[in-house]
mmCIF file with all atom_site columns, C-alpha atoms in Angstrom:
data_model
loop_
_atom_site.group_PDB
_atom_site.id
_atom_site.type_symbol
_atom_site.label_atom_id
_atom_site.label_alt_id
_atom_site.label_comp_id
_atom_site.label_asym_id
_atom_site.label_entity_id
_atom_site.label_seq_id
_atom_site.pdbx_PDB_ins_code
_atom_site.Cartn_x
_atom_site.Cartn_y
_atom_site.Cartn_z
_atom_site.occupancy
_atom_site.B_iso_or_equiv
_atom_site.pdbx_formal_charge
_atom_site.auth_seq_id
_atom_site.auth_comp_id
_atom_site.auth_asym_id
_atom_site.auth_atom_id
_atom_site.pdbx_PDB_model_num
ATOM 1   C CA . MET P 1 1   ? 27.973  -14.244 -23.434 1.00 53.00 ? 6   MET P CA 1
ATOM 2   C CA . LYS P 1 2   ? 30.968  -13.327 -25.618 1.00 58.00 ? 7   LYS P CA 1
ATOM 3   C CA . ILE P 1 3   ? 30.623  -9.441  -27.588 1.00 55.00 ? 8   ILE P CA 1
ATOM 4   C CA . LYS P 1 4   ? 31.570  -11.360 -31.374 1.00 63.00 ? 9   LYS P CA 1
ATOM 5   C CA . ASN P 1 5   ? 32.568  -7.975  -32.928 1.00 72.00 ? 10  ASN P CA 1
ATOM 6   C CA . ARG P 1 6   ? 32.203  -3.637  -32.395 1.00 75.00 ? 11  ARG P CA 1
ATOM 7   C CA . SER P 1 7   ? 28.974  -3.315  -33.474 1.00 78.00 ? 12  SER P CA 1
ATOM 8   C CA . GLU P 1 8   ? 27.580  -6.114  -30.970 1.00 80.00 ? 13  GLU P CA 1
ATOM 9   C CA . SER P 1 9   ? 29.449  -3.861  -28.970 1.00 82.00 ? 14  SER P CA 1
ATOM 10  C CA . TRP P 1 10  ? 28.153  -0.420  -30.164 1.00 84.00 ? 15  TRP P CA 1
ATOM 11  C CA . LEU P 1 11  ? 24.430  -1.860  -29.881 1.00 86.00 ? 16  LEU P CA 1
ATOM 12  C CA . LEU P 1 12  ? 24.993  -3.196  -26.118 1.00 86.00 ? 17  LEU P CA 1
ATOM 13  C CA . LEU P 1 13  ? 26.090  -0.232  -24.865 1.00 86.00 ? 18  LEU P CA 1
ATOM 14  C CA . LEU P 1 14  ? 23.378  2.023   -26.521 1.00 88.00 ? 19  LEU P CA 1
ATOM 15  C CA . PHE P 1 15  ? 21.260  -0.444  -24.785 1.00 89.00 ? 20  PHE P CA 1
ATOM 16  C CA . ILE P 1 16  ? 22.592  0.341   -21.201 1.00 90.00 ? 21  ILE P CA 1
ATOM 17  C CA . LEU P 1 17  ? 22.157  3.419   -21.883 1.00 90.00 ? 22  LEU P CA 1
ATOM 18  C CA . GLY P 1 18  ? 18.436  3.792   -22.800 1.00 89.00 ? 23  GLY P CA 1
ATOM 19  C CA . VAL P 1 19  ? 17.364  2.276   -19.513 1.00 89.00 ? 24  VAL P CA 1
ATOM 20  C CA . LEU P 1 20  ? 19.494  4.565   -17.731 1.00 90.00 ? 25  LEU P CA 1
ATOM 21  C CA . VAL P 1 21  ? 17.923  7.563   -19.775 1.00 88.00 ? 26  VAL P CA 1
ATOM 22  C CA . VAL P 1 22  ? 14.736  5.759   -18.616 1.00 88.00 ? 27  VAL P CA 1
ATOM 23  C CA . LEU P 1 23  ? 15.591  5.040   -15.125 1.00 86.00 ? 28  LEU P CA 1
ATOM 24  C CA . LEU P 1 24  ? 16.469  8.337   -14.786 1.00 84.00 ? 29  LEU P CA 1
ATOM 25  C CA . PHE P 1 25  ? 13.536  10.222  -16.531 1.00 78.00 ? 30  PHE P CA 1
ATOM 26  C CA . LYS P 1 26  ? 11.472  7.461   -14.489 1.00 78.00 ? 31  LYS P CA 1
ATOM 27  C CA . GLY P 1 27  ? 13.592  8.952   -10.277 1.00 75.00 ? 32  GLY P CA 1
ATOM 28  C CA . LEU P 1 28  ? 12.957  12.203  -11.745 1.00 70.00 ? 33  LEU P CA 1
ATOM 29  C CA . ASN P 1 29  ? 9.165   12.119  -12.137 1.00 70.00 ? 34  ASN P CA 1
ATOM 30  C CA . GLU P 1 30  ? 8.728   9.941   -8.718  1.00 68.00 ? 35  GLU P CA 1
ATOM 31  C CA . GLY P 1 31  ? 10.209  12.524  -7.364  1.00 65.00 ? 36  GLY P CA 1
ATOM 32  C CA . TRP P 1 32  ? 13.526  9.917   -6.297  1.00 64.00 ? 37  TRP P CA 1
ATOM 33  C CA . PHE P 1 33  ? 15.445  12.492  -6.136  1.00 68.00 ? 38  PHE P CA 1
ATOM 34  C CA . SER P 1 34  ? 13.583  15.314  -4.381  1.00 65.00 ? 39  SER P CA 1
ATOM 35  C CA . SER P 1 35  ? 14.797  16.193  -1.484  1.00 65.00 ? 40  SER P CA 1
ATOM 36  C CA . ARG P 1 36  ? 12.723  15.557  2.365   1.00 63.00 ? 41  ARG P CA 1
ATOM 37  C CA . GLU P 1 37  ? 12.116  18.381  3.747   1.00 68.00 ? 42  GLU P CA 1
ATOM 38  C CA . PRO P 1 38  ? 10.735  17.545  7.367   1.00 64.00 ? 43  PRO P CA 1
ATOM 39  C CA . LEU P 1 39  ? 7.268   18.680  8.814   1.00 66.00 ? 44  LEU P CA 1
ATOM 40  C CA . VAL P 1 40  ? 8.778   21.838  11.056  1.00 64.00 ? 45  VAL P CA 1
ATOM 41  C CA . LEU P 1 41  ? 5.682   22.793  13.886  1.00 65.00 ? 46  LEU P CA 1
ATOM 42  C CA . GLU P 1 42  ? 7.635   26.069  15.314  1.00 75.00 ? 47  GLU P CA 1
ATOM 43  C CA . GLY P 1 43  ? 4.794   25.872  18.179  1.00 79.00 ? 48  GLY P CA 1
ATOM 44  C CA . LYS P 1 44  ? 1.909   26.245  16.173  1.00 87.00 ? 49  LYS P CA 1
ATOM 45  C CA . PRO P 1 45  ? -1.064  24.721  15.264  1.00 92.00 ? 50  PRO P CA 1
ATOM 46  C CA . VAL P 1 46  ? -0.147  23.003  11.052  1.00 92.00 ? 51  VAL P CA 1
ATOM 47  C CA . LEU P 1 47  ? -3.453  21.943  8.162   1.00 94.00 ? 52  LEU P CA 1
ATOM 48  C CA . MET P 1 48  ? -1.595  19.149  6.376   1.00 94.00 ? 53  MET P CA 1
ATOM 49  C CA . LEU P 1 49  ? -3.665  18.245  2.877   1.00 95.00 ? 54  LEU P CA 1
ATOM 50  C CA . PHE P 1 50  ? -2.185  14.584  2.092   1.00 93.00 ? 55  PHE P CA 1
ATOM 51  C CA . ASN P 1 51  ? -3.588  14.470  -1.703  1.00 92.00 ? 56  ASN P CA 1
ATOM 52  C CA . ARG P 1 52  ? -1.890  12.595  -5.356  1.00 90.00 ? 57  ARG P CA 1
ATOM 53  C CA . TYR P 1 53  ? -2.079  13.379  -8.706  1.00 86.00 ? 58  TYR P CA 1
ATOM 54  C CA . LYS P 1 54  ? -2.338  10.269  -10.909 1.00 86.00 ? 59  LYS P CA 1
ATOM 55  C CA . GLY P 1 55  ? -4.895  7.879   -11.184 1.00 85.00 ? 60  GLY P CA 1
ATOM 56  C CA . CYS P 1 56  ? -8.010  7.423   -13.084 1.00 89.00 ? 61  CYS P CA 1
ATOM 57  C CA . GLU P 1 57  ? -10.821 10.498  -14.197 1.00 90.00 ? 62  GLU P CA 1
ATOM 58  C CA . CYS P 1 58  ? -12.938 9.742   -11.541 1.00 87.00 ? 63  CYS P CA 1
ATOM 59  C CA . GLU P 1 59  ? -9.579  9.577   -8.563  1.00 90.00 ? 64  GLU P CA 1
ATOM 60  C CA . LEU P 1 60  ? -8.632  13.175  -10.313 1.00 91.00 ? 65  LEU P CA 1
ATOM 61  C CA . VAL P 1 61  ? -11.656 14.779  -10.341 1.00 94.00 ? 66  VAL P CA 1
ATOM 62  C CA . VAL P 1 62  ? -11.653 13.898  -5.846  1.00 93.00 ? 67  VAL P CA 1
ATOM 63  C CA . TYR P 1 63  ? -8.183  15.604  -5.937  1.00 93.00 ? 68  TYR P CA 1
ATOM 64  C CA . GLU P 1 64  ? -8.006  18.199  -7.980  1.00 94.00 ? 69  GLU P CA 1
ATOM 65  C CA . ALA P 1 65  ? -11.438 19.703  -6.357  1.00 95.00 ? 70  ALA P CA 1
ATOM 66  C CA . ALA P 1 66  ? -10.008 19.111  -2.267  1.00 95.00 ? 71  ALA P CA 1
ATOM 67  C CA . GLU P 1 67  ? -6.595  21.146  -3.661  1.00 94.00 ? 72  GLU P CA 1
ATOM 68  C CA . ARG P 1 68  ? -9.254  23.580  -4.833  1.00 95.00 ? 73  ARG P CA 1
ATOM 69  C CA . GLN P 1 69  ? -11.323 23.551  -1.742  1.00 96.00 ? 74  GLN P CA 1
ATOM 70  C CA . ILE P 1 70  ? -7.726  24.150  0.027   1.00 95.00 ? 75  ILE P CA 1
ATOM 71  C CA . LYS P 1 71  ? -6.485  27.147  -2.195  1.00 95.00 ? 76  LYS P CA 1
ATOM 72  C CA . ASN P 1 72  ? -9.854  28.590  -2.104  1.00 95.00 ? 77  ASN P CA 1
ATOM 73  C CA . TRP P 1 73  ? -11.090 28.492  1.596   1.00 95.00 ? 78  TRP P CA 1
ATOM 74  C CA . ALA P 1 74  ? -10.042 31.839  3.410   1.00 93.00 ? 79  ALA P CA 1
ATOM 75  C CA . ASN P 1 75  ? -7.755  32.238  5.866   1.00 91.00 ? 80  ASN P CA 1
ATOM 76  C CA . GLU P 1 76  ? -9.549  34.206  8.178   1.00 93.00 ? 81  GLU P CA 1
ATOM 77  C CA . ASP P 1 77  ? -11.480 30.561  8.532   1.00 93.00 ? 82  ASP P CA 1
ATOM 78  C CA . ARG P 1 78  ? -8.578  28.202  9.282   1.00 91.00 ? 83  ARG P CA 1
ATOM 79  C CA . GLY P 1 79  ? -7.697  30.915  12.155  1.00 91.00 ? 84  GLY P CA 1
ATOM 80  C CA . GLY P 1 80  ? -4.348  31.920  9.998   1.00 91.00 ? 85  GLY P CA 1
ATOM 81  C CA . ILE P 1 81  ? -3.235  27.945  10.055  1.00 92.00 ? 86  ILE P CA 1
ATOM 82  C CA . GLU P 1 82  ? -0.568  27.422  7.458   1.00 91.00 ? 87  GLU P CA 1
ATOM 83  C CA . VAL P 1 83  ? -1.896  24.084  5.318   1.00 93.00 ? 88  VAL P CA 1
ATOM 84  C CA . VAL P 1 84  ? 0.875   22.635  4.038   1.00 91.00 ? 89  VAL P CA 1
ATOM 85  C CA . ILE P 1 85  ? 0.308   20.233  1.430   1.00 91.00 ? 90  ILE P CA 1
ATOM 86  C CA . PHE P 1 86  ? 2.482   17.124  0.844   1.00 90.00 ? 91  PHE P CA 1
ATOM 87  C CA . ASN P 1 87  ? 2.296   15.197  -2.727  1.00 89.00 ? 92  ASN P CA 1
ATOM 88  C CA . LEU P 1 88  ? 1.440   11.229  -2.178  1.00 87.00 ? 93  LEU P CA 1
ATOM 89  C CA . ASP P 1 89  ? 2.860   10.043  -5.511  1.00 84.00 ? 94  ASP P CA 1
ATOM 90  C CA . ARG P 1 90  ? 6.400   11.771  -4.201  1.00 81.00 ? 95  ARG P CA 1
ATOM 91  C CA . ARG P 1 91  ? 6.339   11.573  -0.005  1.00 82.00 ? 96  ARG P CA 1
ATOM 92  C CA . ALA P 1 92  ? 5.699   7.932   1.070   1.00 79.00 ? 97  ALA P CA 1
ATOM 93  C CA . ASP P 1 93  ? 7.444   8.789   4.880   1.00 81.00 ? 98  ASP P CA 1
ATOM 94  C CA . MET P 1 94  ? 4.784   10.808  4.896   1.00 83.00 ? 99  MET P CA 1
ATOM 95  C CA . LYS P 1 95  ? 2.627   8.431   3.738   1.00 84.00 ? 100 LYS P CA 1
ATOM 96  C CA . LYS P 1 96  ? 3.928   6.155   6.087   1.00 85.00 ? 101 LYS P CA 1
ATOM 97  C CA . GLN P 1 97  ? 4.747   8.303   9.123   1.00 85.00 ? 102 GLN P CA 1
ATOM 98  C CA . PHE P 1 98  ? 0.503   9.688   9.106   1.00 86.00 ? 103 PHE P CA 1
ATOM 99  C CA . GLU P 1 99  ? -0.646  6.383   8.175   1.00 89.00 ? 104 GLU P CA 1
ATOM 100 C CA . ILE P 1 100 ? -2.082  7.545   5.198   1.00 90.00 ? 105 ILE P CA 1
ATOM 101 C CA . VAL P 1 101 ? -4.752  5.331   3.858   1.00 89.00 ? 106 VAL P CA 1
ATOM 102 C CA . ARG P 1 102 ? -6.046  7.463   0.576   1.00 90.00 ? 107 ARG P CA 1
ATOM 103 C CA . ALA P 1 103 ? -5.890  10.717  -0.552  1.00 89.00 ? 108 ALA P CA 1
ATOM 104 C CA . PRO P 1 104 ? -7.510  13.525  -0.301  1.00 95.00 ? 109 PRO P CA 1
ATOM 105 C CA . THR P 1 105 ? -6.793  12.855  3.076   1.00 94.00 ? 110 THR P CA 1
ATOM 106 C CA . LEU P 1 106 ? -7.232  16.287  5.770   1.00 96.00 ? 111 LEU P CA 1
ATOM 107 C CA . ILE P 1 107 ? -5.145  16.608  9.668   1.00 95.00 ? 112 ILE P CA 1
ATOM 108 C CA . LEU P 1 108 ? -5.371  19.010  11.986  1.00 95.00 ? 113 LEU P CA 1
ATOM 109 C CA . LEU P 1 109 ? -2.170  18.521  14.162  1.00 93.00 ? 114 LEU P CA 1
ATOM 110 C CA . ASN P 1 110 ? -1.970  21.190  17.212  1.00 91.00 ? 115 ASN P CA 1
ATOM 111 C CA . ALA P 1 111 ? 1.370   22.986  18.032  1.00 87.00 ? 116 ALA P CA 1
ATOM 112 C CA . GLU P 1 112 ? 2.656   20.073  20.023  1.00 88.00 ? 117 GLU P CA 1
ATOM 113 C CA . GLY P 1 113 ? 1.593   17.587  17.024  1.00 86.00 ? 118 GLY P CA 1
ATOM 114 C CA . GLU P 1 114 ? -0.813  15.320  18.746  1.00 91.00 ? 119 GLU P CA 1
ATOM 115 C CA . ILE P 1 115 ? -3.442  14.372  16.044  1.00 92.00 ? 120 ILE P CA 1
ATOM 116 C CA . ILE P 1 116 ? -6.622  16.826  16.753  1.00 93.00 ? 121 ILE P CA 1
ATOM 117 C CA . LEU P 1 117 ? -8.648  15.980  13.263  1.00 93.00 ? 122 LEU P CA 1
ATOM 118 C CA . ASN P 1 118 ? -8.364  13.046  10.630  1.00 94.00 ? 123 ASN P CA 1
ATOM 119 C CA . GLN P 1 119 ? -10.621 12.404  7.191   1.00 93.00 ? 124 GLN P CA 1
ATOM 120 C CA . ASP P 1 120 ? -9.577  10.898  5.401   1.00 88.00 ? 125 ASP P CA 1
ATOM 121 C CA . GLU P 1 121 ? -13.598 9.486   3.737   1.00 87.00 ? 126 GLU P CA 1
ATOM 122 C CA . GLY P 1 122 ? -14.535 12.014  0.882   1.00 84.00 ? 127 GLY P CA 1
ATOM 123 C CA . VAL P 1 123 ? -17.907 13.918  1.878   1.00 85.00 ? 128 VAL P CA 1
ATOM 124 C CA . SER P 1 124 ? -18.519 14.682  -2.028  1.00 88.00 ? 129 SER P CA 1
ATOM 125 C CA . ASP P 1 125 ? -17.020 14.357  -4.532  1.00 88.00 ? 130 ASP P CA 1
ATOM 126 C CA . THR P 1 126 ? -16.449 17.559  -5.771  1.00 90.00 ? 131 THR P CA 1
ATOM 127 C CA . GLU P 1 127 ? -16.481 18.568  -1.916  1.00 93.00 ? 132 GLU P CA 1
ATOM 128 C CA . PRO P 1 128 ? -15.095 15.965  -0.593  1.00 95.00 ? 133 PRO P CA 1
ATOM 129 C CA . LEU P 1 129 ? -13.357 18.164  2.355   1.00 95.00 ? 134 LEU P CA 1
ATOM 130 C CA . ASN P 1 130 ? -15.172 19.191  5.119   1.00 95.00 ? 135 ASN P CA 1
ATOM 131 C CA . LEU P 1 131 ? -13.900 22.609  6.127   1.00 95.00 ? 136 LEU P CA 1
ATOM 132 C CA . PRO P 1 132 ? -16.327 23.266  7.967   1.00 95.00 ? 137 PRO P CA 1
ATOM 133 C CA . LEU P 1 133 ? -15.689 20.706  10.536  1.00 95.00 ? 138 LEU P CA 1
ATOM 134 C CA . PHE P 1 134 ? -12.052 21.749  11.035  1.00 95.00 ? 139 PHE P CA 1
ATOM 135 C CA . GLU P 1 135 ? -13.128 25.423  11.442  1.00 95.00 ? 140 GLU P CA 1
ATOM 136 C CA . ILE P 1 136 ? -14.571 24.316  14.636  1.00 93.00 ? 141 ILE P CA 1
ATOM 137 C CA . LYS P 1 137 ? -12.247 22.391  15.383  1.00 94.00 ? 142 LYS P CA 1
ATOM 138 C CA . ILE P 1 138 ? -9.458  25.283  14.832  1.00 94.00 ? 143 ILE P CA 1
ATOM 139 C CA . LYS P 1 139 ? -10.937 27.690  16.743  1.00 93.00 ? 144 LYS P CA 1
ATOM 140 C CA . GLU P 1 140 ? -11.163 24.691  20.352  1.00 91.00 ? 145 GLU P CA 1
ATOM 141 C CA . VAL P 1 141 ? -7.298  25.009  19.185  1.00 88.00 ? 146 VAL P CA 1
ATOM 142 C CA . LEU P 1 142 ? -6.117  28.385  18.952  1.00 88.00 ? 147 LEU P CA 1
ATOM 143 C CA . ASN P 1 143 ? -8.471  28.497  22.252  1.00 87.00 ? 148 ASN P CA 1
ATOM 144 C CA . GLU P 1 144 ? -6.446  26.742  23.834  1.00 77.00 ? 149 GLU P CA 1
ATOM 145 C CA . SER P 1 145 ? -3.196  27.786  24.082  1.00 62.00 ? 150 SER P CA 1
#
């Protein structure tokens, strides 16, 4: 390709800059430049919610309901265990590590990092997480420690 004059050079340069700007915004939106903090257990059990924030309206209803359930879950009902929320749209590494197939998924790990309970099937659209079952398992895990 031979460039005939300066205006074609400027057009090509503007096109390349436009593509770079689009890639930059996509990268920021998709979390390409975000740090990938590893999960540190510190010898304590942990709850992990894997959720998404993109999708069709019907999916978003379920994702938001799961997030709402976690936020409204009383600390004493979950035995003071920390809940770490992962955005699957940005953390493909965690999705792969824990073999997450769908969102929302709630996982209870014991202090050694072993999966005690994994729920990836929703109970309902408005309350997808089976928190009473997790509360039973949490009591078992805390009694073992």
